PDB file of C-alpha atoms in Angstrom:
ATOM      1  CA  MET A   1      44.020-124.708 -95.412  1.00  0.00           C
ATOM      2  CA  ASP A   2      46.296-124.165 -92.576  1.00  0.00           C
ATOM      3  CA  ILE A   3      44.395-124.141 -89.088  1.00  0.00           C
ATOM      4  CA  GLN A   4      47.597-125.253 -87.111  1.00  0.00           C
ATOM      5  CA  GLY A   5      48.306-121.452 -86.012  1.00  0.00           C
ATOM      6  CA  ALA A   6      44.700-120.901 -85.264  1.00  0.00           C
ATOM      7  CA  ALA A   7      43.741-119.765 -81.502  1.00  0.00           C
ATOM      8  CA  PRO A   8      41.028-121.887 -79.876  1.00  0.00           C
ATOM      9  CA  ALA A   9      37.614-120.148 -79.481  1.00  0.00           C
ATOM     10  CA  PRO A  10      36.792-119.339 -76.044  1.00  0.00           C
ATOM     11  CA  ARG A  11      35.107-122.365 -73.964  1.00  0.00           C
ATOM     12  CA  GLU A  12      31.644-121.250 -73.008  1.00  0.00           C
ATOM     13  CA  ILE A  13      30.257-122.687 -69.550  1.00  0.00           C
ATOM     14  CA  ASP A  14      26.508-122.200 -69.099  1.00  0.00           C
ATOM     15  CA  THR A  15      25.596-123.042 -65.580  1.00  0.00           C
ATOM     16  CA  SER A  16      22.946-120.289 -65.482  1.00  0.00           C
ATOM     17  CA  GLY A  17      20.053-122.664 -65.068  1.00  0.00           C
ATOM     18  CA  LEU A  18      21.782-124.771 -62.095  1.00  0.00           C
ATOM     19  CA  PRO A  19      21.591-124.365 -58.313  1.00  0.00           C
ATOM     20  CA  MET A  20      24.700-122.484 -57.038  1.00  0.00           C
ATOM     21  CA  ASP A  21      26.460-125.541 -55.784  1.00  0.00           C
ATOM     22  CA  GLN A  22      26.127-127.426 -58.966  1.00  0.00           C
ATOM     23  CA  ALA A  23      27.237-124.637 -61.010  1.00  0.00           C
ATOM     24  CA  GLN A  24      30.475-124.395 -59.164  1.00  0.00           C
ATOM     25  CA  ALA A  25      31.089-128.018 -59.355  1.00  0.00           C
ATOM     26  CA  LEU A  26      30.290-127.956 -62.934  1.00  0.00           C
ATOM     27  CA  VAL A  27      32.769-124.950 -63.678  1.00  0.00           C
ATOM     28  CA  LEU A  28      35.398-126.636 -61.758  1.00  0.00           C
ATOM     29  CA  ASP A  29      35.045-129.821 -63.681  1.00  0.00           C
ATOM     30  CA  GLU A  30      35.086-128.097 -67.014  1.00  0.00           C
ATOM     31  CA  LEU A  31      38.099-126.117 -66.123  1.00  0.00           C
ATOM     32  CA  ARG A  32      39.846-129.165 -64.888  1.00  0.00           C
ATOM     33  CA  ALA A  33      38.973-130.891 -68.402  1.00  0.00           C
ATOM     34  CA  LEU A  34      40.423-127.696 -70.332  1.00  0.00           C
ATOM     35  CA  THR A  35      43.735-128.114 -68.126  1.00  0.00           C
ATOM     36  CA  GLU A  36      44.136-131.495 -68.976  1.00  0.00           C
ATOM     37  CA  ARG A  37      43.899-130.793 -72.543  1.00  0.00           C
ATOM     38  CA  ALA A  38      47.365-128.926 -72.094  1.00  0.00           C
ATOM     39  CA  GLU A  39      46.377-126.245 -74.508  1.00  0.00           C
ATOM     40  CA  PRO A  40      46.401-122.450 -73.714  1.00  0.00           C
ATOM     41  CA  PHE A  41      42.320-121.620 -73.287  1.00  0.00           C
ATOM     42  CA  ALA A  42      39.863-118.976 -72.075  1.00  0.00           C
ATOM     43  CA  ALA A  43      36.497-119.368 -70.752  1.00  0.00           C
ATOM     44  CA  ILE A  44      33.144-117.632 -70.482  1.00  0.00           C
ATOM     45  CA  LEU A  45      31.298-118.690 -67.339  1.00  0.00           C
ATOM     46  CA  LEU A  46      27.568-117.801 -67.195  1.00  0.00           C
ATOM     47  CA  MET A  47      26.759-117.858 -63.637  1.00  0.00           C
ATOM     48  CA  PRO A  48      23.302-118.488 -61.979  1.00  0.00           C
ATOM     49  CA  ALA A  49      21.281-115.920 -60.259  1.00  0.00           C
ATOM     50  CA  PRO A  50      20.885-116.342 -56.589  1.00  0.00           C
ATOM     51  CA  PRO A  51      17.636-117.832 -55.558  1.00  0.00           C
ATOM     52  CA  GLU A  52      14.746-115.268 -54.692  1.00  0.00           C
ATOM     53  CA  GLY A  53      14.812-113.909 -51.210  1.00  0.00           C
ATOM     54  CA  ARG A  54      17.026-116.300 -49.309  1.00  0.00           C
ATOM     55  CA  THR A  55      20.431-117.419 -48.996  1.00  0.00           C
ATOM     56  CA  PRO A  56      21.397-120.754 -50.985  1.00  0.00           C
ATOM     57  CA  ALA A  57      20.655-123.677 -49.073  1.00  0.00           C
ATOM     58  CA  ALA A  58      23.586-126.082 -48.062  1.00  0.00           C
ATOM     59  CA  SER A  59      25.048-128.419 -51.074  1.00  0.00           C
ATOM     60  CA  ALA A  60      22.546-130.546 -52.595  1.00  0.00           C
ATOM     61  CA  SER A  61      24.951-131.977 -55.037  1.00  0.00           C
ATOM     62  CA  GLY A  62      27.212-133.935 -52.881  1.00  0.00           C
ATOM     63  CA  THR A  63      30.178-131.701 -53.292  1.00  0.00           C
ATOM     64  CA  SER A  64      30.975-129.542 -50.452  1.00  0.00           C
ATOM     65  CA  THR A  65      32.808-126.458 -50.098  1.00  0.00           C
ATOM     66  CA  ALA A  66      35.904-128.225 -48.929  1.00  0.00           C
ATOM     67  CA  ASP A  67      35.747-130.319 -51.888  1.00  0.00           C
ATOM     68  CA  ARG A  68      35.564-127.424 -54.426  1.00  0.00           C
ATOM     69  CA  VAL A  69      38.349-125.656 -52.497  1.00  0.00           C
ATOM     70  CA  ARG A  70      40.525-128.902 -52.998  1.00  0.00           C
ATOM     71  CA  THR A  71      39.813-129.035 -56.374  1.00  0.00           C
ATOM     72  CA  LEU A  72      40.464-125.334 -57.431  1.00  0.00           C
ATOM     73  CA  LYS A  73      43.867-126.086 -55.590  1.00  0.00           C
ATOM     74  CA  LEU A  74      44.665-128.966 -57.819  1.00  0.00           C
ATOM     75  CA  ILE A  75      43.835-127.498 -60.895  1.00  0.00           C
ATOM     76  CA  ARG A  76      45.140-123.984 -60.141  1.00  0.00           C
ATOM     77  CA  PRO A  77      48.643-124.838 -61.642  1.00  0.00           C
ATOM     78  CA  GLY A  78      47.093-125.725 -64.985  1.00  0.00           C
ATOM     79  CA  LEU A  79      45.067-122.490 -64.876  1.00  0.00           C
ATOM     80  CA  THR A  80      48.277-120.580 -64.287  1.00  0.00           C
ATOM     81  CA  ALA A  81      50.125-122.056 -67.141  1.00  0.00           C
ATOM     82  CA  LEU A  82      47.167-122.478 -69.669  1.00  0.00           C
ATOM     83  CA  CYS A  83      44.141-120.279 -68.877  1.00  0.00           C
ATOM     84  CA  ARG A  84      44.532-116.710 -70.889  1.00  0.00           C
ATOM     85  CA  GLY A  85      41.418-115.675 -69.021  1.00  0.00           C
ATOM     86  CA  LEU A  86      38.209-116.398 -67.238  1.00  0.00           C
ATOM     87  CA  ALA A  87      35.118-114.030 -67.985  1.00  0.00           C
ATOM     88  CA  PHE A  88      32.324-114.263 -65.280  1.00  0.00           C
ATOM     89  CA  VAL A  89      28.705-113.231 -66.497  1.00  0.00           C
ATOM     90  CA  ALA A  90      26.789-112.807 -63.438  1.00  0.00           C
ATOM     91  CA  PRO A  91      23.817-110.703 -62.567  1.00  0.00           C
ATOM     92  CA  ALA A  92      24.262-107.530 -60.350  1.00  0.00           C
ATOM     93  CA  ASP A  93      22.575-108.932 -57.441  1.00  0.00           C
ATOM     94  CA  ILE A  94      24.889-111.785 -56.522  1.00  0.00           C
ATOM     95  CA  PRO A  95      25.677-112.281 -52.838  1.00  0.00           C
ATOM     96  CA  ALA A  96      28.712-110.590 -51.680  1.00  0.00           C
ATOM     97  CA  GLU A  97      30.916-113.818 -51.063  1.00  0.00           C
ATOM     98  CA  ARG A  98      30.381-114.679 -54.726  1.00  0.00           C
ATOM     99  CA  ALA A  99      31.263-111.292 -55.908  1.00  0.00           C
ATOM    100  CA  GLU A 100      34.529-111.347 -53.912  1.00  0.00           C
ATOM    101  CA  ALA A 101      35.321-114.879 -55.392  1.00  0.00           C
ATOM    102  CA  ILE A 102      34.901-113.480 -58.866  1.00  0.00           C
ATOM    103  CA  HIS A 103      36.789-110.272 -58.718  1.00  0.00           C
ATOM    104  CA  SER A 104      39.807-111.944 -56.640  1.00  0.00           C
ATOM    105  CA  GLY A 105      41.304-112.748 -60.150  1.00  0.00           C
ATOM    106  CA  GLU A 106      44.739-114.075 -60.219  1.00  0.00           C
ATOM    107  CA  GLN A 107      44.891-114.478 -56.415  1.00  0.00           C
ATOM    108  CA  LEU A 108      42.547-116.943 -56.188  1.00  0.00           C
ATOM    109  CA  TRP A 109      42.221-118.382 -59.846  1.00  0.00           C
ATOM    110  CA  GLY A 110      45.505-118.174 -61.031  1.00  0.00           C
ATOM    111  CA  CYS A 111      44.727-116.469 -64.210  1.00  0.00           C
ATOM    112  CA  PRO A 112      43.233-113.069 -65.382  1.00  0.00           C
ATOM    113  CA  THR A 113      39.758-112.712 -64.606  1.00  0.00           C
ATOM    114  CA  MET A 114      36.854-110.334 -65.437  1.00  0.00           C
ATOM    115  CA  ALA A 115      33.391-109.765 -64.364  1.00  0.00           C
ATOM    116  CA  THR A 116      30.315-108.462 -66.398  1.00  0.00           C
ATOM    117  CA  GLN A 117      26.439-108.679 -66.800  1.00  0.00           C
ATOM    118  CA  ASP A 118      26.932-108.244 -70.632  1.00  0.00           C
ATOM    119  CA  VAL A 119      27.739-111.750 -72.443  1.00  0.00           C
ATOM    120  CA  THR A 120      28.838-109.926 -75.592  1.00  0.00           C
ATOM    121  CA  ALA A 121      31.672-108.232 -73.580  1.00  0.00           C
ATOM    122  CA  ALA A 122      32.607-111.204 -72.068  1.00  0.00           C
ATOM    123  CA  ARG A 123      32.792-113.093 -75.249  1.00  0.00           C
ATOM    124  CA  ALA A 124      34.894-110.124 -76.705  1.00  0.00           C
ATOM    125  CA  TRP A 125      37.393-110.001 -73.709  1.00  0.00           C
ATOM    126  CA  ALA A 126      38.038-113.816 -73.921  1.00  0.00           C
ATOM    127  CA  GLY A 127      38.092-113.895 -77.474  1.00  0.00           C
ATOM    128  CA  ALA A 128      40.982-111.233 -77.367  1.00  0.00           C
ATOM    129  CA  ARG A 129      42.682-113.097 -74.401  1.00  0.00           C
ATOM    130  CA  VAL A 130      43.256-116.097 -76.748  1.00  0.00           C
ATOM    131  CA  GLY A 131      44.071-113.911 -79.982  1.00  0.00           C
ATOM    132  CA  GLY A 132      40.711-114.388 -81.585  1.00  0.00           C
TER     133      GLY A 132
END
């Protein structure tokens, strides 16, 4: 059986049960690992719902916003070269700044993005991006 030409399945990164700062750090760590493999990929990012009735607290994970921005800048060349697409699955009631980051596409991430509330649609889009 020849699987040499088979496209890899999209990577699903489930951060839906985590606080936002931990979710963002995990996404960046996973994307860094994918770029280090030096193979084309697509990813489905299952994002957490915002905390009920309040703005998220300051980072409790030890990673600051500045750290996450630096990490994204470091991995962006790998995303541009290797990432065929990031499909964000997020609830409708996310804060405006998160929605803006998700919808900023290639400008922020360096690769195509899409956002949806439907995980099936995200999987189909990401699969099509890697030819699956």
